[in-house]
Amino acid sequence: MQIHSTNPHVETLQTNVIYPMYYETKETVMGYLKDADSIALTTDCWSSLVGQPYLSLTVHVIDEDFNLRDFLLGTVHAPESHTGQYLYDKIEGENGLLAQWNLLDKDRTYVTDNATNIKKAIIDVGNKMWIGCLGHTTNLIVKAGLEKVNVINSLIGRAKNCVSFIRRSALAIEKLKSNEDFLKLPNLNVIQDVSTRWNSVLAMLRRLVAIKSAVNCTVCECGRQDLVITDDDFENMELLSNFLQMFEKATEIASGDQYTKISFIQRIIASFHKRLAPNVDDPAFIADLKKVMLDDLKTRYQDESVKNIIDMAAALDPRFKSHASGATRNKIIELAENLNESEYFAGLSQIPDTQSQNMNIISRFPPTTSTSTIQETIEDDIFNEDEHGNDNDCDFPLITLHQKLH
C-alpha cells in the first residue's frame, strides 16, 4: 500500500503562502514609510550558528499617531570582506536595501555600533548622519576600564578560571548544589561571562559573591585549592559591582526598543561624568578604573553635528530640556514665537498630552534586576544630577508662547 504525504510541497508554500504574505506585508510597511519625511536606521552584521555572515537593516519611524514603529527591511548574505564600501553598497547602493524599499529620497540618520567599517560606510562613503549606539558606547567605556586596570583584569581572570572549572565539571556542579543545600544557600549555578557584553562580567561577579562559601567549598573538594577566591577578592568584587550598577542601569535603558532614546544621551553622559569624578575615599583600583573610563568617555559623541542633534533632542524633551544649551533652547523659543497663531494651535492639536505620553514611555521601560524600577532609576540614579535631588527644569518654551498668545 502506497502512502502519499499530505504535506504541501515547498514550492507550493512559497508560491501560494509565503510570497503573497511577504508582498502584502511589504505594501503595508511601505504605507507607513511613504509619508515620513525623516527615518532612523539601525544596522549590524552578525553570523549564523554555522558561521554564515549576514547584514540586517531596521527602519524606525514615528507614525501620524505619534507611535514609534520599527520594521526589519531585510537580512542579506554578506560573504565578502566587510569594507566600508561593501557595507555601503549593501545598504545604500543602487541595488541595496534602501533602494528596494524606495527610501533613498528620505532624510535619514543611522544608529549603529562603533565599528570602524560601518562608520566608514555611513560617514565617509555615504556622507550620512551617524550616531553611536548608546548601549554599545557604554559597553566600550566600561570594557576599557575592566581591561586596562591590572588589578581588576586579574580579579576578573581569577573569577573566570573558577567559574570555567565548575561549569566544565559535572562533579563540581553536583558538589556545588550539595554545598548550597548544606549551607542553606539558594540553588544557583555560577554564571559564565560573554566577551561582547560587559554586564555579563557583572552578573558573574555578583553570582560568585552570592554563593561564595559554596563555591570555595566546591573547588576545595574537587582538589582545586588554587581556584579558591580570597575574602579580599570577594570584597573587591562587591565594591566593583556596586560602582558599576549605574552603568548597568544605563545599559538597560539604552537597550529598550519601545521608546526613543536620543534625548537621554546628554543627561546620561553628564551623569557618567559625575560618577567618574575622583573621590578621596575611593579604593585605589576604583580610582584607576574611573580615570580610564573617563578618558574613554571624553572621546565619545564629540562630532559637532552629533552634539547639536543630541542637544536639540534634549531641549525638545520636557524631562531633560534644562540640560540643553542655552543657545539651542533660545533657538526653539525663537522658532516657536515666529509661528503664527493658526499654525501654533494646529500644531498643538497634533501633539499628545506630554505628561501622559511621558508616563507611557516610562511604563514601557524593561524590568530591572534590582528592586528599584526603571522610573526610579531615571529620576534618582541616572538622570538626577542635582546633589539635593531637585529637578531644575524650567517651563517648556511653548507654554510661554501659549501664555503670550492669550
GROMACS .gro file of C-alpha atoms in nm, residues 103-397:
model
  295
  103LEU     CA    1   1.377   5.510   0.077
  104LEU     CA    2   1.676   5.675  -0.090
  105ASP     CA    3   1.494   6.010  -0.101
  106LYS     CA    4   1.433   6.018   0.275
  107ASP     CA    5   1.627   6.228   0.524
  108ARG     CA    6   1.792   5.958   0.733
  109THR     CA    7   2.015   5.909   1.034
  110TYR     CA    8   2.194   5.587   1.125
  111VAL     CA    9   2.249   5.447   1.473
  112THR     CA   10   2.498   5.159   1.488
  113ASP     CA   11   2.778   5.023   1.698
  114ASN     CA   12   3.114   5.196   1.688
  115ALA     CA   13   3.286   4.959   1.444
  116THR     CA   14   3.520   5.140   1.207
  117ASN     CA   15   3.386   4.975   0.891
  118ILE     CA   16   3.020   5.069   0.942
  119LYS     CA   17   3.118   5.425   1.039
  120LYS     CA   18   3.322   5.448   0.719
  121ALA     CA   19   3.028   5.317   0.515
  122ILE     CA   20   2.787   5.573   0.656
  123ILE     CA   21   3.003   5.881   0.717
  124ASP     CA   22   3.288   5.864   0.465
  125VAL     CA   23   3.129   5.678   0.175
  126GLY     CA   24   2.764   5.764   0.226
  127ASN     CA   25   2.804   6.115   0.373
  128LYS     CA   26   2.509   6.049   0.606
  129MET     CA   27   2.444   6.133   0.969
  130TRP     CA   28   2.573   5.871   1.213
  131ILE     CA   29   2.521   5.845   1.590
  132GLY     CA   30   2.687   5.580   1.802
  133CYS     CA   31   2.457   5.340   1.985
  134LEU     CA   32   2.436   5.447   2.350
  135GLY     CA   33   2.432   5.088   2.474
  136HIS     CA   34   2.738   4.991   2.270
  137THR     CA   35   2.918   5.310   2.368
  138THR     CA   36   2.855   5.237   2.736
  139ASN     CA   37   2.984   4.885   2.677
  140LEU     CA   38   3.308   5.019   2.529
  141ILE     CA   39   3.360   5.270   2.811
  142VAL     CA   40   3.322   5.008   3.083
  143LYS     CA   41   3.522   4.741   2.898
  144ALA     CA   42   3.810   4.986   2.859
  145GLY     CA   43   3.832   5.018   3.235
  146LEU     CA   44   3.789   4.648   3.310
  147GLU     CA   45   4.061   4.551   3.063
  148LYS     CA   46   4.319   4.824   3.128
  149VAL     CA   47   4.323   4.833   3.508
  150ASN     CA   48   4.554   4.545   3.602
  151VAL     CA   49   4.406   4.482   3.946
  152ILE     CA   50   4.057   4.447   3.800
  153ASN     CA   51   4.169   4.247   3.498
  154SER     CA   52   4.346   3.999   3.726
  155LEU     CA   53   4.044   3.982   3.960
  156ILE     CA   54   3.812   3.902   3.670
  157GLY     CA   55   4.062   3.647   3.540
  158ARG     CA   56   4.059   3.459   3.871
  159ALA     CA   57   3.680   3.467   3.876
  160LYS     CA   58   3.665   3.331   3.520
  161ASN     CA   59   3.902   3.047   3.600
  162CYS     CA   60   3.690   2.939   3.894
  163VAL     CA   61   3.364   2.963   3.701
  164SER     CA   62   3.502   2.782   3.396
  165PHE     CA   63   3.623   2.490   3.608
  166ILE     CA   64   3.286   2.445   3.778
  167ARG     CA   65   3.084   2.474   3.459
  168ARG     CA   66   3.303   2.219   3.277
  169SER     CA   67   3.279   1.959   3.553
  170ALA     CA   68   2.959   1.763   3.615
  171LEU     CA   69   3.102   1.655   3.950
  172ALA     CA   70   3.173   2.016   4.052
  173ILE     CA   71   2.819   2.121   3.958
  174GLU     CA   72   2.674   1.844   4.175
  175LYS     CA   73   2.904   1.932   4.465
  176LEU     CA   74   2.809   2.299   4.431
  177LYS     CA   75   2.440   2.213   4.463
  178SER     CA   76   2.512   1.988   4.764
  179ASN     CA   77   2.716   2.260   4.935
  180GLU     CA   78   2.445   2.518   4.872
  181ASP     CA   79   2.190   2.289   5.036
  182PHE     CA   80   2.418   2.226   5.334
  183LEU     CA   81   2.490   2.598   5.379
  184LYS     CA   82   2.122   2.685   5.324
  185LEU     CA   83   2.204   2.899   5.023
  186PRO     CA   84   1.979   2.931   4.718
  187ASN     CA   85   2.044   2.670   4.447
  188LEU     CA   86   2.224   2.888   4.195
  189ASN     CA   87   2.480   2.790   3.935
  190VAL     CA   88   2.780   3.005   3.852
  191ILE     CA   89   2.746   3.238   3.553
  192GLN     CA   90   2.995   3.244   3.265
  193ASP     CA   91   3.071   3.586   3.119
  194VAL     CA   92   3.030   3.670   2.750
  195SER     CA   93   3.314   3.867   2.591
  196THR     CA   94   3.088   4.104   2.396
  197ARG     CA   95   2.869   4.202   2.695
  198TRP     CA   96   3.043   4.378   2.982
  199ASN     CA   97   2.741   4.339   3.209
  200SER     CA   98   2.780   3.961   3.189
  201VAL     CA   99   3.103   4.012   3.387
  202LEU     CA  100   2.898   4.196   3.645
  203ALA     CA  101   2.648   3.909   3.660
  204MET     CA  102   2.935   3.660   3.703
  205LEU     CA  103   3.086   3.853   3.994
  206ARG     CA  104   2.753   3.906   4.168
  207ARG     CA  105   2.670   3.538   4.149
  208LEU     CA  106   3.008   3.439   4.293
  209VAL     CA  107   2.959   3.678   4.585
  210ALA     CA  108   2.607   3.545   4.647
  211ILE     CA  109   2.727   3.181   4.684
  212LYS     CA  110   3.090   3.240   4.778
  213SER     CA  111   3.106   2.986   5.062
  214ALA     CA  112   2.960   2.710   4.846
  215VAL     CA  113   3.196   2.797   4.560
  216ASN     CA  114   3.509   2.775   4.773
  217CYS     CA  115   3.395   2.451   4.938
  218THR     CA  116   3.330   2.304   4.593
  219VAL     CA  117   3.671   2.380   4.440
  220CYS     CA  118   3.845   2.251   4.755
  221GLU     CA  119   3.650   1.925   4.747
  222CYS     CA  120   3.749   1.886   4.383
  223GLY     CA  121   4.116   1.926   4.469
  224ARG     CA  122   4.149   2.272   4.310
  225GLN     CA  123   4.261   2.481   4.606
  226ASP     CA  124   4.437   2.708   4.354
  227LEU     CA  125   4.092   2.832   4.248
  228VAL     CA  126   3.983   2.939   4.598
  229ILE     CA  127   3.877   3.305   4.595
  230THR     CA  128   4.003   3.507   4.889
  231ASP     CA  129   3.794   3.728   5.116
  232ASP     CA  130   3.976   4.033   4.977
  233ASP     CA  131   3.881   3.931   4.623
  234PHE     CA  132   3.518   3.886   4.721
  235GLU     CA  133   3.520   4.228   4.886
  236ASN     CA  134   3.667   4.387   4.572
  237MET     CA  135   3.409   4.207   4.357
  238GLU     CA  136   3.134   4.360   4.568
  239LEU     CA  137   3.288   4.708   4.553
  240LEU     CA  138   3.325   4.681   4.177
  241SER     CA  139   2.969   4.556   4.134
  242ASN     CA  140   2.828   4.843   4.339
  243PHE     CA  141   3.028   5.100   4.144
  244LEU     CA  142   2.916   4.965   3.806
  245GLN     CA  143   2.548   4.940   3.896
  246MET     CA  144   2.464   5.277   3.743
  247PHE     CA  145   2.628   5.181   3.414
  248GLU     CA  146   2.428   4.858   3.413
  249LYS     CA  147   2.104   5.053   3.453
  250ALA     CA  148   2.207   5.292   3.178
  251THR     CA  149   2.271   4.992   2.952
  252GLU     CA  150   1.923   4.856   3.028
  253ILE     CA  151   1.764   5.189   2.939
  254ALA     CA  152   1.970   5.217   2.621
  255SER     CA  153   1.867   4.866   2.517
  256GLY     CA  154   1.492   4.934   2.513
  257ASP     CA  155   1.309   4.923   2.182
  258GLN     CA  156   0.971   5.073   2.272
  259TYR     CA  157   1.083   5.433   2.318
  260THR     CA  158   1.323   5.683   2.165
  261LYS     CA  159   1.650   5.738   2.349
  262ILE     CA  160   1.836   6.022   2.184
  263SER     CA  161   1.708   6.280   2.433
  264PHE     CA  162   1.855   6.069   2.716
  265ILE     CA  163   2.211   6.073   2.584
  266GLN     CA  164   2.314   6.415   2.709
  267ARG     CA  165   2.177   6.351   3.057
  268ILE     CA  166   2.330   6.004   3.083
  269ILE     CA  167   2.671   6.125   2.967
  270ALA     CA  168   2.657   6.407   3.224
  271SER     CA  169   2.573   6.151   3.493
  272PHE     CA  170   2.865   5.937   3.380
  273HIS     CA  171   3.098   6.234   3.420
  274LYS     CA  172   2.968   6.292   3.770
  275ARG     CA  173   3.003   5.925   3.870
  276LEU     CA  174   3.358   5.911   3.731
  277ALA     CA  175   3.480   6.219   3.916
  278PRO     CA  176   3.769   6.146   4.157
  279ASN     CA  177   3.682   6.084   4.521
  280VAL     CA  178   3.937   6.072   4.803
  281ASP     CA  179   3.751   5.778   4.959
  282ASP     CA  180   3.783   5.556   4.650
  283PRO     CA  181   3.995   5.241   4.678
  284ALA     CA  182   4.298   5.263   4.451
  285PHE     CA  183   4.162   5.022   4.191
  286ILE     CA  184   3.832   5.214   4.167
  287ALA     CA  185   4.025   5.540   4.126
  288ASP     CA  186   4.224   5.384   3.841
  289LEU     CA  187   3.904   5.247   3.686
  290LYS     CA  188   3.741   5.590   3.697
  291LYS     CA  189   4.036   5.753   3.523
  292VAL     CA  190   4.046   5.502   3.236
  293MET     CA  191   3.669   5.514   3.186
  294LEU     CA  192   3.663   5.894   3.198
  295ASP     CA  193   3.941   5.919   2.941
  296ASP     CA  194   3.742   5.692   2.709
  297LEU     CA  195   3.416   5.877   2.777
  298LYS     CA  196   3.573   6.206   2.670
  299THR     CA  197   3.625   6.067   2.319
  300ARG     CA  198   3.256   5.981   2.269
  301TYR     CA  199   2.990   6.196   2.097
  302GLN     CA  200   3.243   6.469   2.009
  303ASP     CA  201   3.137   6.535   1.649
  304GLU     CA  202   2.978   6.880   1.637
  305SER     CA  203   2.683   6.777   1.419
  306VAL     CA  204   2.608   6.485   1.653
  307LYS     CA  205   2.638   6.710   1.959
  308ASN     CA  206   2.392   6.954   1.802
  309ILE     CA  207   2.135   6.681   1.735
  310ILE     CA  208   2.167   6.542   2.087
  311ASP     CA  209   2.135   6.891   2.231
  312MET     CA  210   1.824   6.963   2.026
  313ALA     CA  211   1.667   6.632   2.128
  314ALA     CA  212   1.725   6.711   2.495
  315ALA     CA  213   1.579   7.060   2.452
  316LEU     CA  214   1.262   6.919   2.297
  317ASP     CA  215   1.210   6.660   2.572
  318PRO     CA  216   1.026   6.820   2.867
  319ARG     CA  217   1.207   6.590   3.111
  320PHE     CA  218   1.559   6.687   3.006
  321LYS     CA  219   1.529   7.031   2.847
  322SER     CA  220   1.718   7.211   3.125
  323HIS     CA  221   2.029   7.016   3.026
  324ALA     CA  222   2.030   7.152   2.672
  325SER     CA  223   2.246   7.452   2.590
  326GLY     CA  224   2.101   7.798   2.622
  327ALA     CA  225   2.163   7.865   2.253
  328THR     CA  226   1.957   7.564   2.149
  329ARG     CA  227   1.672   7.645   2.385
  330ASN     CA  228   1.667   8.006   2.267
  331LYS     CA  229   1.655   7.885   1.907
  332ILE     CA  230   1.349   7.674   1.985
  333ILE     CA  231   1.179   7.970   2.157
  334GLU     CA  232   1.258   8.192   1.858
  335LEU     CA  233   1.115   7.937   1.614
  336ALA     CA  234   0.805   7.896   1.829
  337GLU     CA  235   0.748   8.269   1.857
  338ASN     CA  236   0.770   8.306   1.480
  339LEU     CA  237   0.477   8.071   1.432
  340ASN     CA  238   0.152   8.245   1.357
  341GLU     CA  239  -0.136   8.164   1.588
  342SER     CA  240  -0.321   7.932   1.348
  343GLU     CA  241  -0.006   7.730   1.281
  344TYR     CA  242   0.066   7.709   1.653
  345PHE     CA  243  -0.274   7.579   1.759
  346ALA     CA  244  -0.290   7.346   1.459
  347GLY     CA  245   0.039   7.203   1.578
  348LEU     CA  246  -0.085   7.167   1.934
  349SER     CA  247  -0.381   6.961   1.817
  350GLN     CA  248  -0.136   6.706   1.678
  351ILE     CA  249   0.073   6.678   1.995
  352PRO     CA  250  -0.037   6.419   2.251
  353ASP     CA  251  -0.059   6.512   2.618
  354THR     CA  252   0.302   6.545   2.738
  355GLN     CA  253   0.252   6.406   3.086
  356SER     CA  254   0.057   6.100   2.980
  357GLN     CA  255   0.298   6.040   2.693
  358ASN     CA  256   0.595   6.051   2.930
  359MET     CA  257   0.427   5.806   3.167
  360ASN     CA  258   0.354   5.574   2.875
  361ILE     CA  259   0.718   5.590   2.774
  362ILE     CA  260   0.836   5.518   3.128
  363SER     CA  261   0.590   5.232   3.170
  364ARG     CA  262   0.747   5.058   2.869
  365PHE     CA  263   1.098   5.054   3.015
  366PRO     CA  264   1.231   4.700   3.060
  367PRO     CA  265   1.229   4.542   3.407
  368THR     CA  266   1.544   4.594   3.610
  369THR     CA  267   1.726   4.326   3.803
  370SER     CA  268   1.734   4.540   4.115
  371THR     CA  269   1.445   4.624   4.346
  372SER     CA  270   1.412   4.976   4.208
  373THR     CA  271   1.206   5.040   3.897
  374ILE     CA  272   1.343   5.195   3.582
  375GLN     CA  273   1.133   5.503   3.655
  376GLU     CA  274   1.314   5.540   3.989
  377THR     CA  275   1.641   5.484   3.804
  378ILE     CA  276   1.564   5.772   3.569
  379GLU     CA  277   1.460   6.007   3.848
  380ASP     CA  278   1.725   5.919   4.106
  381ASP     CA  279   2.017   5.709   3.986
  382ILE     CA  280   2.087   5.817   3.630
  383PHE     CA  281   1.929   6.147   3.541
  384ASN     CA  282   1.911   6.339   3.867
  385GLU     CA  283   2.232   6.539   3.872
  386ASP     CA  284   2.122   6.785   4.140
  387GLU     CA  285   2.305   6.686   4.459
  388HIS     CA  286   1.992   6.771   4.657
  389GLY     CA  287   1.768   6.563   4.432
  390ASN     CA  288   1.591   6.864   4.279
  391ASP     CA  289   1.485   6.898   3.919
  392ASN     CA  290   1.575   7.242   3.787
  393ASP     CA  291   1.377   7.223   3.462
  394CYS     CA  292   1.206   7.548   3.368
  395ASP     CA  293   0.878   7.588   3.181
  396PHE     CA  294   0.863   7.440   2.835
  397PRO     CA  295   0.910   7.720   2.579
   0.00000   0.00000   0.00000
